[in-house]
mmCIF file of C-alpha atoms and ligand atoms in Angstrom:
data_model
loop_
_atom_site.group_PDB
_atom_site.id
_atom_site.type_symbol
_atom_site.label_atom_id
_atom_site.label_comp_id
_atom_site.label_asym_id
_atom_site.label_seq_id
_atom_site.Cartn_x
_atom_site.Cartn_y
_atom_site.Cartn_z
ATOM 1 C CA MET X 1 0.000 0.000 0.000
ATOM 2 C CA GLU X 2 1.118 3.582 -0.656
ATOM 3 C CA GLN X 3 2.849 4.975 2.472
ATOM 4 C CA ILE X 4 0.110 7.531 3.154
ATOM 5 C CA LEU X 5 0.639 7.392 6.946
ATOM 6 C CA LYS X 6 4.438 7.158 6.951
ATOM 7 C CA GLY X 7 5.905 7.576 10.450
ATOM 8 C CA GLN X 8 2.613 8.558 12.075
ATOM 9 C CA ILE X 9 1.823 7.103 15.501
ATOM 10 C CA ALA X 10 -1.559 5.359 15.703
ATOM 11 C CA ILE X 11 -3.344 3.942 18.742
ATOM 12 C CA VAL X 12 -5.924 1.308 17.773
ATOM 13 C CA THR X 13 -8.138 0.252 20.691
ATOM 14 C CA GLY X 14 -9.455 -3.310 20.898
ATOM 15 C CA ALA X 15 -6.946 -4.356 18.243
ATOM 16 C CA SER X 16 -6.322 -7.973 19.263
ATOM 17 C CA SER X 17 -9.214 -9.233 17.118
ATOM 18 C CA GLY X 18 -11.718 -8.453 14.395
ATOM 19 C CA ILE X 19 -12.048 -4.948 12.995
ATOM 20 C CA GLY X 20 -9.401 -3.494 15.340
ATOM 21 C CA ALA X 21 -6.849 -6.041 14.120
ATOM 22 C CA GLY X 22 -7.866 -5.237 10.517
ATOM 23 C CA CYS X 23 -7.348 -1.519 11.147
ATOM 24 C CA ALA X 24 -3.995 -2.080 12.886
ATOM 25 C CA LYS X 25 -2.707 -4.095 9.914
ATOM 26 C CA ALA X 26 -3.982 -1.644 7.306
ATOM 27 C CA LEU X 27 -2.533 1.380 9.115
ATOM 28 C CA ALA X 28 0.813 -0.395 9.491
ATOM 29 C CA ASN X 29 0.750 -1.283 5.765
ATOM 30 C CA ALA X 30 0.292 2.421 5.094
ATOM 31 C CA GLY X 31 3.422 3.221 7.130
ATOM 32 C CA ALA X 32 2.028 4.016 10.596
ATOM 33 C CA ILE X 33 3.664 2.864 13.834
ATOM 34 C CA VAL X 34 0.784 1.085 15.537
ATOM 35 C CA ILE X 35 -0.070 0.621 19.212
ATOM 36 C CA VAL X 36 -2.135 -2.579 19.362
ATOM 37 C CA ASN X 37 -4.331 -2.048 22.434
ATOM 38 C CA TYR X 38 -5.932 -4.957 24.311
ATOM 39 C CA PRO X 39 -7.978 -4.898 27.537
ATOM 40 C CA PHE X 40 -6.789 -7.724 29.790
ATOM 41 C CA ASP X 41 -4.037 -10.334 30.161
ATOM 42 C CA GLY X 42 -6.120 -13.013 28.423
ATOM 43 C CA ALA X 43 -5.955 -11.027 25.166
ATOM 44 C CA ALA X 44 -2.184 -10.378 25.289
ATOM 45 C CA ALA X 45 -1.203 -13.363 23.117
ATOM 46 C CA ALA X 46 -3.725 -12.408 20.425
ATOM 47 C CA ALA X 47 -2.495 -8.792 20.490
ATOM 48 C CA GLN X 48 1.107 -10.004 20.200
ATOM 49 C CA ALA X 49 0.139 -12.180 17.218
ATOM 50 C CA VAL X 50 -1.280 -9.085 15.455
ATOM 51 C CA ALA X 51 1.911 -7.129 16.222
ATOM 52 C CA ASP X 52 4.105 -10.036 15.080
ATOM 53 C CA GLU X 53 2.230 -10.298 11.771
ATOM 54 C CA ILE X 54 2.667 -6.563 11.215
ATOM 55 C CA LYS X 55 6.410 -6.825 11.903
ATOM 56 C CA LYS X 56 6.747 -9.879 9.652
ATOM 57 C CA ASN X 57 5.308 -7.754 6.856
ATOM 58 C CA GLY X 58 7.876 -5.011 7.485
ATOM 59 C CA GLY X 59 5.699 -2.758 9.671
ATOM 60 C CA SER X 60 6.057 -1.423 13.218
ATOM 61 C CA ALA X 61 3.787 -2.347 16.134
ATOM 62 C CA ASN X 62 3.808 -2.562 19.937
ATOM 63 C CA ILE X 63 1.133 -3.991 22.204
ATOM 64 C CA TYR X 64 -0.375 -2.087 25.171
ATOM 65 C CA LYS X 65 -2.812 -3.294 27.847
ATOM 66 C CA CYS X 66 -5.544 -0.806 28.759
ATOM 67 C CA ASP X 67 -9.230 -1.103 29.590
ATOM 68 C CA VAL X 68 -10.659 1.901 27.744
ATOM 69 C CA SER X 69 -13.507 2.247 30.250
ATOM 70 C CA LYS X 70 -10.976 3.071 33.025
ATOM 71 C CA GLU X 71 -9.899 6.708 33.099
ATOM 72 C CA ASP X 72 -6.512 6.175 34.777
ATOM 73 C CA GLU X 73 -5.581 3.396 32.327
ATOM 74 C CA VAL X 74 -6.479 5.544 29.294
ATOM 75 C CA ILE X 75 -4.471 8.494 30.638
ATOM 76 C CA ASN X 76 -1.477 6.174 31.160
ATOM 77 C CA MET X 77 -1.789 4.666 27.654
ATOM 78 C CA PHE X 78 -1.544 8.077 26.020
ATOM 79 C CA ALA X 79 1.206 9.315 28.397
ATOM 80 C CA ASP X 80 3.311 6.178 27.860
ATOM 81 C CA THR X 81 2.842 6.333 24.080
ATOM 82 C CA VAL X 82 3.931 9.978 23.965
ATOM 83 C CA LYS X 83 6.921 9.157 26.210
ATOM 84 C CA GLN X 84 7.991 6.264 23.977
ATOM 85 C CA PHE X 85 7.161 7.565 20.493
ATOM 86 C CA GLY X 86 7.017 11.366 20.914
ATOM 87 C CA THR X 87 3.354 11.918 20.066
ATOM 88 C CA VAL X 88 0.093 10.375 18.836
ATOM 89 C CA ASP X 89 -1.209 11.289 15.357
ATOM 90 C CA ILE X 90 -4.158 8.918 14.929
ATOM 91 C CA LEU X 91 -6.688 7.347 17.287
ATOM 92 C CA ILE X 92 -8.872 4.502 16.057
ATOM 93 C CA ASN X 93 -11.562 4.401 18.739
ATOM 94 C CA ASN X 94 -12.594 0.825 18.028
ATOM 95 C CA ALA X 95 -13.042 -1.193 21.258
ATOM 96 C CA GLY X 96 -16.632 -2.299 21.731
ATOM 97 C CA VAL X 97 -18.813 -5.078 23.116
ATOM 98 C CA GLN X 98 -22.361 -6.403 22.877
ATOM 99 C CA LYS X 99 -24.327 -7.578 25.961
ATOM 100 C CA ASP X 100 -27.667 -8.370 24.358
ATOM 101 C CA ALA X 101 -31.026 -8.739 26.108
ATOM 102 C CA SER X 102 -34.644 -7.792 25.671
ATOM 103 C CA LEU X 103 -35.395 -4.496 27.414
ATOM 104 C CA THR X 104 -37.274 -6.233 30.223
ATOM 105 C CA GLU X 105 -34.294 -8.527 30.831
ATOM 106 C CA MET X 106 -31.668 -5.814 30.432
ATOM 107 C CA THR X 107 -29.810 -5.507 33.724
ATOM 108 C CA LEU X 108 -28.240 -2.232 34.785
ATOM 109 C CA ASP X 109 -24.901 -4.048 34.702
ATOM 110 C CA LYS X 110 -25.351 -4.966 30.998
ATOM 111 C CA TRP X 111 -26.405 -1.390 30.231
ATOM 112 C CA ASN X 112 -23.492 0.172 32.133
ATOM 113 C CA THR X 113 -20.887 -2.227 30.738
ATOM 114 C CA VAL X 114 -21.798 -1.490 27.123
ATOM 115 C CA ILE X 115 -22.119 2.264 27.606
ATOM 116 C CA GLY X 116 -18.921 2.255 29.701
ATOM 117 C CA ILE X 117 -16.777 0.583 27.020
ATOM 118 C CA ASN X 118 -18.468 1.645 23.763
ATOM 119 C CA LEU X 119 -19.273 5.287 24.591
ATOM 120 C CA THR X 120 -17.401 6.412 27.725
ATOM 121 C CA GLY X 121 -14.309 4.531 26.526
ATOM 122 C CA GLN X 122 -14.396 6.418 23.218
ATOM 123 C CA PHE X 123 -14.903 9.731 25.069
ATOM 124 C CA LEU X 124 -11.894 9.115 27.362
ATOM 125 C CA CYS X 125 -9.606 8.143 24.476
ATOM 126 C CA ALA X 126 -10.789 11.063 22.313
ATOM 127 C CA ARG X 127 -10.187 13.526 25.164
ATOM 128 C CA GLU X 128 -6.623 12.330 25.722
ATOM 129 C CA ALA X 129 -5.929 12.267 21.970
ATOM 130 C CA VAL X 130 -7.173 15.830 21.461
ATOM 131 C CA LYS X 131 -5.022 17.085 24.377
ATOM 132 C CA GLU X 132 -1.949 15.602 22.690
ATOM 133 C CA PHE X 133 -2.926 16.941 19.226
ATOM 134 C CA LEU X 134 -3.294 20.456 20.703
ATOM 135 C CA ARG X 135 0.024 20.194 22.567
ATOM 136 C CA ARG X 136 1.918 19.151 19.415
ATOM 137 C CA GLY X 137 0.050 21.274 16.866
ATOM 138 C CA ILE X 138 0.409 20.868 13.130
ATOM 139 C CA GLN X 139 3.683 19.518 11.782
ATOM 140 C CA PRO X 140 3.260 19.653 7.989
ATOM 141 C CA GLU X 141 5.853 16.947 7.415
ATOM 142 C CA ARG X 142 3.612 14.504 9.370
ATOM 143 C CA SER X 143 0.148 15.523 8.138
ATOM 144 C CA LYS X 144 -1.933 18.522 7.112
ATOM 145 C CA ALA X 145 -4.053 17.925 10.240
ATOM 146 C CA ALA X 146 -2.962 18.222 13.864
ATOM 147 C CA GLY X 147 -4.586 14.855 14.505
ATOM 148 C CA LYS X 148 -7.208 12.402 13.342
ATOM 149 C CA ILE X 149 -9.788 10.447 15.336
ATOM 150 C CA ILE X 150 -11.871 7.674 13.811
ATOM 151 C CA CYS X 151 -14.731 6.366 15.935
ATOM 152 C CA MET X 152 -15.979 2.851 15.191
ATOM 153 C CA SER X 153 -19.721 3.318 15.172
ATOM 154 C CA SER X 154 -22.158 1.000 13.372
ATOM 155 C CA VAL X 155 -25.129 0.947 11.045
ATOM 156 C CA HIS X 156 -26.950 0.825 14.411
ATOM 157 C CA GLU X 157 -26.318 4.528 14.934
ATOM 158 C CA VAL X 158 -29.311 4.855 12.559
ATOM 159 C CA ILE X 159 -30.927 1.385 12.401
ATOM 160 C CA PRO X 160 -32.892 0.634 15.594
ATOM 161 C CA TRP X 161 -32.111 -2.805 17.022
ATOM 162 C CA ALA X 162 -34.624 -4.643 19.193
ATOM 163 C CA GLY X 163 -32.946 -6.658 21.918
ATOM 164 C CA HIS X 164 -29.823 -4.485 21.757
ATOM 165 C CA VAL X 165 -30.960 -1.215 23.346
ATOM 166 C CA ASN X 166 -27.681 -0.677 25.198
ATOM 167 C CA TYR X 167 -25.594 -1.257 22.060
ATOM 168 C CA ALA X 168 -27.748 0.861 19.727
ATOM 169 C CA ALA X 169 -27.828 3.679 22.312
ATOM 170 C CA SER X 170 -24.032 3.556 22.573
ATOM 171 C CA LYS X 171 -23.674 3.889 18.793
ATOM 172 C CA GLY X 172 -26.260 6.681 18.550
ATOM 173 C CA GLY X 173 -24.307 8.426 21.309
ATOM 174 C CA ILE X 174 -21.042 8.028 19.402
ATOM 175 C CA MET X 175 -22.579 9.903 16.456
ATOM 176 C CA MET X 176 -23.293 13.075 18.437
ATOM 177 C CA MET X 177 -20.094 12.778 20.480
ATOM 178 C CA MET X 178 -18.081 12.542 17.253
ATOM 179 C CA LYS X 179 -19.861 15.477 15.583
ATOM 180 C CA SER X 180 -19.601 17.685 18.684
ATOM 181 C CA ILE X 181 -15.863 17.070 19.063
ATOM 182 C CA ALA X 182 -15.385 17.606 15.312
ATOM 183 C CA GLN X 183 -17.223 20.942 15.493
ATOM 184 C CA GLU X 184 -15.255 22.092 18.545
ATOM 185 C CA PHE X 185 -11.793 21.330 17.171
ATOM 186 C CA ALA X 186 -12.056 21.822 13.392
ATOM 187 C CA PRO X 187 -10.410 25.285 13.734
ATOM 188 C CA GLN X 188 -7.373 23.561 15.294
ATOM 189 C CA LYS X 189 -7.263 21.221 12.276
ATOM 190 C CA ILE X 190 -8.282 18.129 14.207
ATOM 191 C CA ARG X 191 -10.420 15.785 12.098
ATOM 192 C CA VAL X 192 -12.979 13.527 13.780
ATOM 193 C CA ASN X 193 -15.128 11.046 11.821
ATOM 194 C CA SER X 194 -16.970 7.770 12.313
ATOM 195 C CA ILE X 195 -16.907 4.562 10.332
ATOM 196 C CA CYS X 196 -20.293 2.797 10.434
ATOM 197 C CA PRO X 197 -19.843 -0.840 9.428
ATOM 198 C CA GLY X 198 -22.645 -3.217 8.545
ATOM 199 C CA ALA X 199 -22.159 -6.910 9.291
ATOM 200 C CA ILE X 200 -18.440 -7.722 9.401
ATOM 201 C CA GLN X 201 -17.254 -11.270 10.056
ATOM 202 C CA THR X 202 -15.712 -11.085 13.548
ATOM 203 C CA PRO X 203 -16.155 -12.758 16.945
ATOM 204 C CA ILE X 204 -18.741 -10.146 18.068
ATOM 205 C CA ASN X 205 -21.441 -11.477 15.704
ATOM 206 C CA GLN X 206 -20.379 -15.122 15.310
ATOM 207 C CA ALA X 207 -23.974 -16.243 15.878
ATOM 208 C CA ALA X 208 -25.044 -14.267 12.784
ATOM 209 C CA TRP X 209 -22.655 -16.052 10.357
ATOM 210 C CA GLY X 210 -21.497 -19.224 12.163
ATOM 211 C CA THR X 211 -23.938 -21.613 10.437
ATOM 212 C CA PRO X 212 -25.101 -21.725 6.785
ATOM 213 C CA GLU X 213 -28.692 -20.985 7.938
ATOM 214 C CA ALA X 214 -27.631 -17.962 9.971
ATOM 215 C CA LEU X 215 -25.502 -16.629 7.113
ATOM 216 C CA LYS X 216 -28.345 -17.101 4.599
ATOM 217 C CA SER X 217 -30.676 -15.146 6.869
ATOM 218 C CA LEU X 218 -28.058 -12.409 7.396
ATOM 219 C CA LEU X 219 -27.560 -12.026 3.624
ATOM 220 C CA THR X 220 -31.234 -11.045 3.234
ATOM 221 C CA LEU X 221 -30.165 -7.800 4.967
ATOM 222 C CA ILE X 222 -27.165 -7.189 2.662
ATOM 223 C CA PRO X 223 -27.940 -6.205 -0.968
ATOM 224 C CA TYR X 224 -24.286 -6.668 -1.968
ATOM 225 C CA GLN X 225 -24.638 -10.357 -0.952
ATOM 226 C CA ARG X 226 -21.504 -10.897 1.067
ATOM 227 C CA ILE X 227 -20.527 -10.411 4.687
ATOM 228 C CA GLY X 228 -17.884 -7.715 5.247
ATOM 229 C CA GLN X 229 -14.307 -8.473 6.288
ATOM 230 C CA PRO X 230 -12.048 -6.604 8.733
ATOM 231 C CA GLU X 231 -9.786 -5.512 5.863
ATOM 232 C CA ASP X 232 -12.737 -3.719 4.209
ATOM 233 C CA ILE X 233 -12.847 -1.512 7.302
ATOM 234 C CA GLY X 234 -9.055 -1.293 7.683
ATOM 235 C CA ASN X 235 -8.635 0.037 4.141
ATOM 236 C CA LEU X 236 -11.230 2.763 4.759
ATOM 237 C CA ALA X 237 -9.656 3.662 8.120
ATOM 238 C CA ALA X 238 -6.190 4.079 6.575
ATOM 239 C CA TRP X 239 -7.546 6.314 3.812
ATOM 240 C CA LEU X 240 -9.729 8.354 6.196
ATOM 241 C CA ALA X 241 -6.751 8.953 8.507
ATOM 242 C CA SER X 242 -4.593 10.119 5.581
ATOM 243 C CA ASP X 243 -4.312 13.543 3.950
ATOM 244 C CA TYR X 244 -6.367 12.205 1.001
ATOM 245 C CA ALA X 245 -9.335 12.766 3.353
ATOM 246 C CA ASP X 246 -8.092 16.128 4.682
ATOM 247 C CA TYR X 247 -11.379 17.972 3.995
ATOM 248 C CA ILE X 248 -13.565 15.353 5.706
ATOM 249 C CA THR X 249 -14.585 15.983 9.302
ATOM 250 C CA GLY X 250 -17.697 15.345 11.382
ATOM 251 C CA GLN X 251 -18.998 12.606 9.069
ATOM 252 C CA SER X 252 -20.443 9.147 9.573
ATOM 253 C CA ILE X 253 -19.202 6.975 6.703
ATOM 254 C CA PHE X 254 -21.298 3.859 6.130
ATOM 255 C CA ILE X 255 -19.558 0.744 4.807
ATOM 256 C CA ASP X 256 -22.218 -1.928 4.829
ATOM 257 C CA GLY X 257 -22.810 -3.605 1.437
ATOM 258 C CA GLY X 258 -26.066 -1.659 1.256
ATOM 259 C CA MET X 259 -27.525 -2.648 4.638
ATOM 260 C CA THR X 260 -28.777 0.914 5.127
ATOM 261 C CA LEU X 261 -30.584 0.871 1.728
ATOM 262 C CA TYR X 262 -33.733 -0.622 3.372
ATOM 263 C CA PRO X 263 -33.393 -3.907 1.385
ATOM 264 C CA GLY X 264 -36.982 -4.955 2.260
ATOM 265 C CA PHE X 265 -38.195 -2.195 -0.090
ATOM 266 C CA ALA X 266 -36.516 -3.831 -3.114
ATOM 267 C CA THR X 267 -39.567 -6.082 -3.429
ATOM 268 C CA ASN X 268 -42.162 -4.327 -1.291
ATOM 269 C CA GLY X 269 -43.709 -0.969 -0.452
HETATM 270 P P1 NAI J 301 -14.426 -8.099 18.386
HETATM 271 O O1 NAI J 301 -15.138 -8.707 19.526
HETATM 272 O O2 NAI J 301 -13.525 -8.949 17.582
HETATM 273 O O3 NAI J 301 -13.573 -6.837 18.852
HETATM 274 C C1 NAI J 301 -13.839 -6.072 19.978
HETATM 275 C C2 NAI J 301 -12.500 -5.768 20.609
HETATM 276 O O4 NAI J 301 -12.675 -4.860 21.704
HETATM 277 C C3 NAI J 301 -11.840 -7.037 21.177
HETATM 278 O O5 NAI J 301 -10.521 -7.088 20.682
HETATM 279 C C4 NAI J 301 -11.849 -6.807 22.669
HETATM 280 O O6 NAI J 301 -10.740 -7.371 23.353
HETATM 281 C C5 NAI J 301 -11.818 -5.285 22.735
HETATM 282 N N1 NAI J 301 -12.314 -4.765 24.005
HETATM 283 C C6 NAI J 301 -13.426 -5.146 24.684
HETATM 284 N N2 NAI J 301 -13.532 -4.451 25.832
HETATM 285 C C7 NAI J 301 -12.460 -3.605 25.866
HETATM 286 C C8 NAI J 301 -12.028 -2.633 26.788
HETATM 287 N N3 NAI J 301 -12.692 -2.384 27.910
HETATM 288 N N4 NAI J 301 -10.883 -1.956 26.514
HETATM 289 C C9 NAI J 301 -10.182 -2.210 25.387
HETATM 290 N N5 NAI J 301 -10.566 -3.120 24.476
HETATM 291 C C10 NAI J 301 -11.691 -3.805 24.713
HETATM 292 O O7 NAI J 301 -15.553 -7.452 17.481
HETATM 293 P P2 NAI J 301 -15.440 -6.406 16.264
HETATM 294 O O8 NAI J 301 -16.558 -6.708 15.369
HETATM 295 O O9 NAI J 301 -14.086 -6.383 15.718
HETATM 296 O O10 NAI J 301 -15.773 -5.033 17.000
HETATM 297 C C11 NAI J 301 -14.949 -3.889 16.908
HETATM 298 C C12 NAI J 301 -15.818 -2.646 16.856
HETATM 299 O O11 NAI J 301 -16.566 -2.654 15.651
HETATM 300 C C13 NAI J 301 -16.836 -2.528 17.981
HETATM 301 O O12 NAI J 301 -16.907 -1.178 18.416
HETATM 302 C C14 NAI J 301 -18.138 -2.927 17.325
HETATM 303 O O13 NAI J 301 -19.248 -2.345 17.950
HETATM 304 C C15 NAI J 301 -17.909 -2.369 15.934
HETATM 305 N N6 NAI J 301 -18.759 -2.916 14.898
HETATM 306 C C16 NAI J 301 -18.704 -4.251 14.546
HETATM 307 C C17 NAI J 301 -19.492 -4.731 13.515
HETATM 308 C C18 NAI J 301 -19.477 -6.144 13.078
HETATM 309 O O14 NAI J 301 -20.382 -6.530 12.327
HETATM 310 N N7 NAI J 301 -18.497 -6.958 13.471
HETATM 311 C C19 NAI J 301 -20.385 -3.837 12.781
HETATM 312 C C20 NAI J 301 -20.414 -2.480 13.262
HETATM 313 C C21 NAI J 301 -19.610 -2.048 14.260
HETATM 314 C C1 BGC J 302 -23.010 -5.476 15.395
HETATM 315 C C2 BGC J 302 -23.035 -6.805 14.709
HETATM 316 C C3 BGC J 302 -24.061 -6.809 13.587
HETATM 317 C C4 BGC J 302 -23.888 -5.609 12.672
HETATM 318 C C5 BGC J 302 -25.004 -5.506 11.630
HETATM 319 C C6 BGC J 302 -22.819 -4.374 14.378
HETATM 320 O O1 BGC J 302 -22.790 -3.135 15.007
HETATM 321 O O2 BGC J 302 -21.938 -5.448 16.347
HETATM 322 O O3 BGC J 302 -23.357 -7.815 15.653
HETATM 323 O O4 BGC J 302 -23.936 -8.001 12.821
HETATM 324 O O5 BGC J 302 -23.874 -4.423 13.436
HETATM 325 O O6 BGC J 302 -26.269 -5.616 12.206
#
């Protein structure tokens, strides 16, 4: 890939699997030095495997343990990254979980866990990233922007999702968080955008593609007739973080094989 992120420092949260791993690899392919974040010791080996693959392909990557829902851990992740690498140029705010239940079965713990990781975690990381972008300012040899944040939202920032009220609320919240931060810091040349994936084949939605019947049912929601892959998202993230996208800020970019085209209306209505 063209070295459109050469030498830039990128933190990718939740990068030991799925879309985060896809973003880490794509950013590294584009020349970024990638911090592969993971949340707990049990994910360290998977994070190391992502970093090792990046290095095998000639890229640069380090792993870093941090639970993004914990303020002190997020502050330390940014401080340690700046100490080791000098700055942070790119944040991929990707870490996220599902804890599904019908509303009447939705415990406060399930609600708080999902909001805590998916929304508060993105807020904490964005706040620390923006502080560092403002401290460093623009360095034209790195990028036209002082910094770039990409929030991993979902088609469920606009598609309601019965049985997933905590998750859909977290993604709807990300949309307004992203736009508000983008509006506040555009004058300082900080770009903030969201990627809104449709169904991507990762551990989070294994039940939706793990059997031929489940996959067949899922494909009725996807006009383009294939499930997405982490590299689909990684390629968009690398481009969106680069100066090719320098005039884009405050946008939700859908990448969903047409899931948001209301496929039921193709033969009805
Ligand atoms: P995944 O389960 O493979 O990845 C989630 C990652 O977040 C894991 O690596 C996990 O270790 C990490 N994580 C969980 N809690 C964390 C915490 N407290 N601190 C740091 N990291 C933590 O699933 P996937 O699909 O790769 O999800 C990544 C993001 O993409 C999520 O925000 C998800 O909502 C979003 N997304 C996924 C879609 C899909 O169809 N797979 C579609 C739309 C959005
Ligand atoms: C969810 C997946 C789901 C996809 C499409 C994502 O936000 O995490 O479980 O397959 O949206 O509905």
